CSV table of C-alpha atoms in Angstrom, one decimal:
chain,number,residue,atom,x,y,z
A,1,MET,CA,-26.1,-20.4,-8.7
A,2,GLN,CA,-23.0,-21.2,-6.7
A,3,THR,CA,-22.6,-19.8,-3.2
A,4,THR,CA,-19.3,-19.5,-1.3
A,5,LYS,CA,-19.2,-20.8,2.2
A,6,ARG,CA,-18.6,-18.1,4.7
A,7,ASP,CA,-17.3,-18.6,8.3
A,8,THR,CA,-18.7,-16.8,11.2
A,9,LEU,CA,-16.8,-14.1,13.1
A,10,ASN,CA,-18.2,-12.9,16.4
A,11,ILE,CA,-16.8,-9.7,18.0
A,12,ARG,CA,-17.7,-7.6,21.0
A,13,ILE,CA,-18.2,-3.9,20.2
A,14,LYS,CA,-19.3,-0.9,22.1
A,15,PRO,CA,-22.7,0.4,21.1
A,16,GLU,CA,-21.4,3.8,20.0
A,17,ILE,CA,-18.9,2.2,17.7
A,18,ARG,CA,-21.6,-0.1,16.3
A,19,ASN,CA,-23.8,2.9,15.7
A,20,LEU,CA,-21.0,4.7,13.9
A,21,ILE,CA,-20.4,1.8,11.7
A,22,ASP,CA,-24.1,1.4,10.9
A,23,ARG,CA,-24.3,5.1,10.0
A,24,ALA,CA,-21.3,4.9,7.6
A,25,ALA,CA,-22.6,1.6,6.1
A,26,ALA,CA,-26.0,3.2,5.5
A,27,ILE,CA,-24.4,6.1,3.6
A,28,GLN,CA,-22.7,3.6,1.3
A,29,GLY,CA,-25.8,1.6,0.9
A,30,LYS,CA,-24.3,-1.5,2.6
A,31,ASN,CA,-25.3,-3.6,5.5
A,32,ARG,CA,-23.0,-3.7,8.6
A,33,THR,CA,-21.4,-7.0,7.7
A,34,ASP,CA,-20.5,-6.1,4.2
A,35,PHE,CA,-19.2,-2.7,5.3
A,36,MET,CA,-17.1,-4.2,8.1
A,37,LEU,CA,-15.7,-6.9,5.9
A,38,GLU,CA,-14.7,-4.5,3.1
A,39,ALA,CA,-13.1,-2.1,5.6
A,40,ALA,CA,-11.2,-4.9,7.4
A,41,ARG,CA,-10.0,-6.5,4.1
A,42,ARG,CA,-8.8,-3.1,2.8
A,43,MET,CA,-6.9,-2.5,6.0
A,44,ALA,CA,-5.4,-6.0,6.0
A,45,GLU,CA,-4.3,-5.6,2.4
A,46,GLU,CA,-2.7,-2.2,3.0
A,47,THR,CA,-0.9,-3.5,6.1
A,48,LEU,CA,0.5,-6.4,4.3
A,49,ILE,CA,1.6,-4.3,1.3
A,50,GLU,CA,3.3,-1.8,3.6
A,51,GLN,CA,5.2,-4.7,5.3
A,52,ALA,CA,6.5,-6.4,2.2
A,53,ILE,CA,9.8,-8.0,2.9
A,54,ILE,CA,12.5,-8.6,0.3
A,55,THR,CA,14.9,-11.3,1.3
A,56,ALA,CA,18.4,-11.7,0.0
A,57,SER,CA,21.5,-13.6,0.8
A,58,PRO,CA,24.2,-11.8,2.9
A,59,GLU,CA,26.4,-11.7,-0.2
A,60,ALA,CA,23.6,-10.2,-2.4
A,61,TYR,CA,22.8,-7.6,0.3
A,62,ALA,CA,26.5,-6.6,0.6
A,63,GLU,CA,26.6,-6.2,-3.1
A,64,PHE,CA,23.5,-4.1,-3.0
A,65,LEU,CA,24.9,-1.8,-0.3
A,66,ALA,CA,28.2,-1.5,-2.2
A,67,ARG,CA,26.4,-0.4,-5.4
A,68,LEU,CA,24.4,2.2,-3.4
A,69,ASP,CA,27.7,3.6,-2.1
A,70,MET,CA,29.2,3.9,-5.6
A,71,PRO,CA,29.0,7.3,-7.3
A,72,PRO,CA,26.8,7.3,-10.4
A,73,GLN,CA,28.5,6.9,-13.7
A,74,PRO,CA,27.8,9.7,-16.2
A,75,ASN,CA,25.8,8.5,-19.2
A,76,LYS,CA,24.1,10.1,-22.1
A,77,PRO,CA,20.5,9.8,-20.9
A,78,LEU,CA,21.4,11.3,-17.6
A,79,GLN,CA,23.3,14.1,-19.2
A,80,ALA,CA,20.4,14.8,-21.5
A,81,THR,CA,18.0,14.9,-18.6
A,82,LEU,CA,20.2,17.3,-16.7
A,83,GLN,CA,20.3,19.6,-19.8
A,84,MET,CA,16.5,19.7,-20.2
A,85,GLU,CA,14.6,22.8,-19.2
A,86,THR,CA,12.4,22.1,-16.3
A,87,PRO,CA,8.6,22.3,-16.7
A,88,TRP,CA,8.5,25.5,-14.6
A,89,GLY,CA,10.9,27.2,-17.0
A,90,LYS,CA,14.2,27.1,-14.9
A,91,GLU,CA,17.2,25.2,-15.8
A,92,LEU,CA,18.8,22.9,-13.2
């Protein structure tokens, strides 16, 4: 059986917060370490996803903005969508 090396992380925590974490971990059937690692990882992933950055050259960005400013061109799929009855029974 292969084991993965784990580093140690020491933190200072107020007793009331530790107790809160212990109670929540117990409800999920986990120990404090596993509960905290899962919660920290989930928060880290969410934070990074929310902060995703898309980079573009100044020229590409200017082109992107120009296209956003252009009025939409009529097309058959758009026209068909606009002619459809809405799910709640009212036409657009």
